[in-house]
Amino acid sequence: MSTIKALKTIAQAAKQLKGPTQYHMLGLLTDDMHRETDVVKEAVKRLPRDVREQREFRLLVACQMSMKKEILPADKWTKLEQDIEYLQPYLDMVTKEQQAKKKWDDY
């Protein structure tokens, strides 16, 4: 019985996690939600131009919708399959470079 109860709990949690979040309802991706730190700014500069322009467009649309206190129509929401980590490899690269620079400066 405890196994069945555990499976039901896991299934309920999975349903909740798969549901859209507020930023998905605004058309944003998870990587669009990073705070504007120096690392994020540098990572964004390194993005390919088309990816950077898509990010800027998503942020602009989200700002407009937020100001109107509206969300996008459901067919325009970001689907979980579309929510890829496009910025994370660049964030990792910048962080490693900054750590190496700090290590070199401390030497």
mmCIF file of N, CA and C in Angstrom, residues 36-100:
data_model
loop_
_atom_site.group_PDB
_atom_site.id
_atom_site.type_symbol
_atom_site.label_atom_id
_atom_site.label_comp_id
_atom_site.label_asym_id
_atom_site.label_seq_id
_atom_site.Cartn_x
_atom_site.Cartn_y
_atom_site.Cartn_z
ATOM 1 N N GLU A 36 20.144 40.433 -14.005
ATOM 2 C CA GLU A 36 21.177 41.077 -14.819
ATOM 3 C C GLU A 36 22.448 41.325 -14.007
ATOM 4 N N THR A 37 23.256 40.296 -13.845
ATOM 5 C CA THR A 37 24.554 40.439 -13.197
ATOM 6 C C THR A 37 25.611 40.645 -14.278
ATOM 7 N N ASP A 38 26.834 40.912 -13.870
ATOM 8 C CA ASP A 38 27.920 41.061 -14.841
ATOM 9 C C ASP A 38 28.128 39.775 -15.635
ATOM 10 N N VAL A 39 27.993 38.639 -14.967
ATOM 11 C CA VAL A 39 28.158 37.348 -15.649
ATOM 12 C C VAL A 39 27.067 37.166 -16.702
ATOM 13 N N VAL A 40 25.832 37.475 -16.345
ATOM 14 C CA VAL A 40 24.716 37.322 -17.288
ATOM 15 C C VAL A 40 24.886 38.285 -18.462
ATOM 16 N N LYS A 41 25.263 39.524 -18.183
ATOM 17 C CA LYS A 41 25.453 40.497 -19.266
ATOM 18 C C LYS A 41 26.518 40.021 -20.251
ATOM 19 N N GLU A 42 27.621 39.503 -19.730
ATOM 20 C CA GLU A 42 28.691 39.011 -20.604
ATOM 21 C C GLU A 42 28.234 37.785 -21.385
ATOM 22 N N ALA A 43 27.497 36.896 -20.740
ATOM 23 C CA ALA A 43 26.992 35.699 -21.423
ATOM 24 C C ALA A 43 26.033 36.088 -22.544
ATOM 25 N N VAL A 44 25.169 37.062 -22.289
ATOM 26 C CA VAL A 44 24.219 37.516 -23.312
ATOM 27 C C VAL A 44 24.967 38.128 -24.488
ATOM 28 N N LYS A 45 26.034 38.864 -24.236
ATOM 29 C CA LYS A 45 26.830 39.447 -25.323
ATOM 30 C C LYS A 45 27.403 38.366 -26.231
ATOM 31 N N ARG A 46 27.698 37.211 -25.670
ATOM 32 C CA ARG A 46 28.321 36.123 -26.438
ATOM 33 C C ARG A 46 27.324 35.262 -27.201
ATOM 34 N N LEU A 47 26.048 35.447 -26.959
ATOM 35 C CA LEU A 47 25.033 34.675 -27.681
ATOM 36 C C LEU A 47 25.090 35.003 -29.168
ATOM 37 N N PRO A 48 24.758 34.039 -30.020
ATOM 38 C CA PRO A 48 24.612 34.363 -31.437
ATOM 39 C C PRO A 48 23.542 35.446 -31.604
ATOM 40 N N ARG A 49 23.688 36.241 -32.626
ATOM 41 C CA ARG A 49 22.804 37.392 -32.820
ATOM 42 C C ARG A 49 21.330 37.012 -32.843
ATOM 43 N N ASP A 50 20.988 35.960 -33.585
ATOM 44 C CA ASP A 50 19.574 35.584 -33.674
ATOM 45 C C ASP A 50 19.007 35.137 -32.327
ATOM 46 N N VAL A 51 19.793 34.426 -31.535
ATOM 47 C CA VAL A 51 19.339 33.981 -30.212
ATOM 48 C C VAL A 51 19.164 35.183 -29.285
ATOM 49 N N ARG A 52 20.103 36.124 -29.362
ATOM 50 C CA ARG A 52 20.019 37.332 -28.542
ATOM 51 C C ARG A 52 18.786 38.155 -28.917
ATOM 52 N N GLU A 53 18.506 38.282 -30.214
ATOM 53 C CA GLU A 53 17.332 39.036 -30.664
ATOM 54 C C GLU A 53 16.037 38.355 -30.241
ATOM 55 N N GLN A 54 15.994 37.020 -30.287
ATOM 56 C CA GLN A 54 14.808 36.292 -29.825
ATOM 57 C C GLN A 54 14.592 36.526 -28.333
ATOM 58 N N ARG A 55 15.682 36.527 -27.569
ATOM 59 C CA ARG A 55 15.590 36.790 -26.125
ATOM 60 C C ARG A 55 15.031 38.188 -25.868
ATOM 61 N N GLU A 56 15.580 39.170 -26.577
ATOM 62 C CA GLU A 56 15.124 40.553 -26.405
ATOM 63 C C GLU A 56 13.644 40.693 -26.763
ATOM 64 N N PHE A 57 13.204 40.018 -27.819
ATOM 65 C CA PHE A 57 11.805 40.076 -28.220
ATOM 66 C C PHE A 57 10.906 39.456 -27.146
ATOM 67 N N ARG A 58 11.316 38.286 -26.626
ATOM 68 C CA ARG A 58 10.524 37.642 -25.565
ATOM 69 C C ARG A 58 10.412 38.553 -24.343
ATOM 70 N N LEU A 59 11.510 39.187 -23.965
ATOM 71 C CA LEU A 59 11.495 40.078 -22.799
ATOM 72 C C LEU A 59 10.611 41.304 -23.052
ATOM 73 N N LEU A 60 10.655 41.824 -24.266
ATOM 74 C CA LEU A 60 9.819 42.975 -24.610
ATOM 75 C C LEU A 60 8.333 42.618 -24.542
ATOM 76 N N VAL A 61 7.983 41.488 -25.120
ATOM 77 C CA VAL A 61 6.578 41.046 -25.091
ATOM 78 C C VAL A 61 6.141 40.814 -23.646
ATOM 79 N N ALA A 62 6.987 40.189 -22.848
ATOM 80 C CA ALA A 62 6.641 39.913 -21.447
ATOM 81 C C ALA A 62 6.447 41.211 -20.672
ATOM 82 N N CYS A 63 7.283 42.213 -20.934
ATOM 83 C CA CYS A 63 7.124 43.510 -20.260
ATOM 84 C C CYS A 63 5.799 44.163 -20.652
ATOM 85 N N GLN A 64 5.479 44.120 -21.937
ATOM 86 C CA GLN A 64 4.225 44.706 -22.394
ATOM 87 C C GLN A 64 3.023 44.001 -21.768
ATOM 88 N N MET A 65 3.056 42.682 -21.732
ATOM 89 C CA MET A 65 1.944 41.929 -21.150
ATOM 90 C C MET A 65 1.845 42.203 -19.647
ATOM 91 N N SER A 66 2.969 42.306 -19.002
ATOM 92 C CA SER A 66 2.985 42.564 -17.564
ATOM 93 C C SER A 66 2.423 43.950 -17.246
ATOM 94 N N MET A 67 2.768 44.931 -18.069
ATOM 95 C CA MET A 67 2.250 46.279 -17.848
ATOM 96 C C MET A 67 0.729 46.319 -18.016
ATOM 97 N N LYS A 68 0.210 45.524 -18.944
ATOM 98 C CA LYS A 68 -1.234 45.458 -19.170
ATOM 99 C C LYS A 68 -1.933 44.544 -18.164
ATOM 100 N N LYS A 69 -1.111 43.853 -17.339
ATOM 101 C CA LYS A 69 -1.635 42.864 -16.383
ATOM 102 C C LYS A 69 -2.420 41.777 -17.107
ATOM 103 N N GLU A 70 -1.827 41.291 -18.194
ATOM 104 C CA GLU A 70 -2.439 40.233 -19.001
ATOM 105 C C GLU A 70 -1.426 39.119 -19.193
ATOM 106 N N ILE A 71 -1.891 37.995 -19.708
ATOM 107 C CA ILE A 71 -1.003 36.924 -20.138
ATOM 108 C C ILE A 71 -1.290 36.648 -21.606
ATOM 109 N N LEU A 72 -0.376 35.958 -22.239
ATOM 110 C CA LEU A 72 -0.562 35.610 -23.651
ATOM 111 C C LEU A 72 -1.681 34.581 -23.789
ATOM 112 N N PRO A 73 -2.260 34.489 -24.987
ATOM 113 C CA PRO A 73 -3.210 33.394 -25.227
ATOM 114 C C PRO A 73 -2.494 32.054 -25.017
ATOM 115 N N ALA A 74 -3.212 31.056 -24.595
ATOM 116 C CA ALA A 74 -2.620 29.759 -24.238
ATOM 117 C C ALA A 74 -1.782 29.153 -25.362
ATOM 118 N N ASP A 75 -2.143 29.399 -26.614
ATOM 119 C CA ASP A 75 -1.370 28.823 -27.718
ATOM 120 C C ASP A 75 -0.017 29.511 -27.910
ATOM 121 N N LYS A 76 0.205 30.657 -27.266
ATOM 122 C CA LYS A 76 1.476 31.384 -27.366
ATOM 123 C C LYS A 76 2.379 31.141 -26.148
ATOM 124 N N TRP A 77 1.888 30.395 -25.145
ATOM 125 C CA TRP A 77 2.697 30.109 -23.972
ATOM 126 C C TRP A 77 3.907 29.271 -24.371
ATOM 127 N N THR A 78 4.975 29.406 -23.632
ATOM 128 C CA THR A 78 6.148 28.571 -23.860
ATOM 129 C C THR A 78 5.835 27.157 -23.378
ATOM 130 N N LYS A 79 6.011 26.204 -24.272
ATOM 131 C CA LYS A 79 5.796 24.807 -23.906
ATOM 132 C C LYS A 79 7.062 24.272 -23.244
ATOM 133 N N LEU A 80 6.900 23.295 -22.363
ATOM 134 C CA LEU A 80 8.045 22.767 -21.634
ATOM 135 C C LEU A 80 9.114 22.196 -22.566
ATOM 136 N N GLU A 81 8.701 21.632 -23.701
ATOM 137 C CA GLU A 81 9.673 21.094 -24.667
ATOM 138 C C GLU A 81 10.513 22.210 -25.287
ATOM 139 N N GLN A 82 9.951 23.412 -25.362
ATOM 140 C CA GLN A 82 10.652 24.551 -25.964
ATOM 141 C C GLN A 82 11.592 25.240 -24.982
ATOM 142 N N ASP A 83 11.419 24.954 -23.706
ATOM 143 C CA ASP A 83 12.183 25.653 -22.674
ATOM 144 C C ASP A 83 13.563 25.020 -22.521
ATOM 145 N N ILE A 84 14.475 25.418 -23.399
ATOM 146 C CA ILE A 84 15.831 24.885 -23.388
ATOM 147 C C ILE A 84 16.759 25.847 -22.647
ATOM 148 N N GLU A 85 17.872 25.336 -22.175
ATOM 149 C CA GLU A 85 18.864 26.168 -21.495
ATOM 150 C C GLU A 85 19.827 26.739 -22.538
ATOM 151 N N TYR A 86 19.433 27.801 -23.188
ATOM 152 C CA TYR A 86 20.275 28.391 -24.228
ATOM 153 C C TYR A 86 21.386 29.244 -23.648
ATOM 154 N N LEU A 87 21.210 29.784 -22.458
ATOM 155 C CA LEU A 87 22.189 30.701 -21.876
ATOM 156 C C LEU A 87 23.177 29.994 -20.954
ATOM 157 N N GLN A 88 22.810 28.870 -20.394
ATOM 158 C CA GLN A 88 23.626 28.197 -19.383
ATOM 159 C C GLN A 88 25.041 27.864 -19.852
ATOM 160 N N PRO A 89 25.257 27.354 -21.071
ATOM 161 C CA PRO A 89 26.639 27.087 -21.492
ATOM 162 C C PRO A 89 27.506 28.354 -21.501
ATOM 163 N N TYR A 90 26.917 29.476 -21.867
ATOM 164 C CA TYR A 90 27.653 30.740 -21.886
ATOM 165 C C TYR A 90 27.915 31.232 -20.464
ATOM 166 N N LEU A 91 26.956 31.030 -19.569
ATOM 167 C CA LEU A 91 27.151 31.395 -18.167
ATOM 168 C C LEU A 91 28.288 30.581 -17.562
ATOM 169 N N ASP A 92 28.310 29.286 -17.864
ATOM 170 C CA ASP A 92 29.380 28.422 -17.362
ATOM 171 C C ASP A 92 30.739 28.877 -17.887
ATOM 172 N N MET A 93 30.790 29.225 -19.169
ATOM 173 C CA MET A 93 32.033 29.660 -19.784
ATOM 174 C C MET A 93 32.550 30.948 -19.129
ATOM 175 N N VAL A 94 31.672 31.912 -18.953
ATOM 176 C CA VAL A 94 32.062 33.192 -18.355
ATOM 177 C C VAL A 94 32.505 32.990 -16.908
ATOM 178 N N THR A 95 31.778 32.159 -16.170
ATOM 179 C CA THR A 95 32.131 31.898 -14.771
ATOM 180 C C THR A 95 33.506 31.248 -14.675
ATOM 181 N N LYS A 96 33.785 30.262 -15.533
ATOM 182 C CA LYS A 96 35.097 29.611 -15.529
ATOM 183 C C LYS A 96 36.201 30.602 -15.861
ATOM 184 N N GLU A 97 35.946 31.464 -16.836
ATOM 185 C CA GLU A 97 36.947 32.465 -17.203
ATOM 186 C C GLU A 97 37.217 33.432 -16.051
ATOM 187 N N GLN A 98 36.144 33.842 -15.361
ATOM 188 C CA GLN A 98 36.320 34.761 -14.233
ATOM 189 C C GLN A 98 37.063 34.085 -13.087
ATOM 190 N N GLN A 99 36.780 32.814 -12.854
ATOM 191 C CA GLN A 99 37.489 32.082 -11.808
ATOM 192 C C GLN A 99 38.967 31.936 -12.155
ATOM 193 N N ALA A 100 39.258 31.636 -13.423
ATOM 194 C CA ALA A 100 40.653 31.507 -13.855
ATOM 195 C C ALA A 100 41.374 32.851 -13.735
#
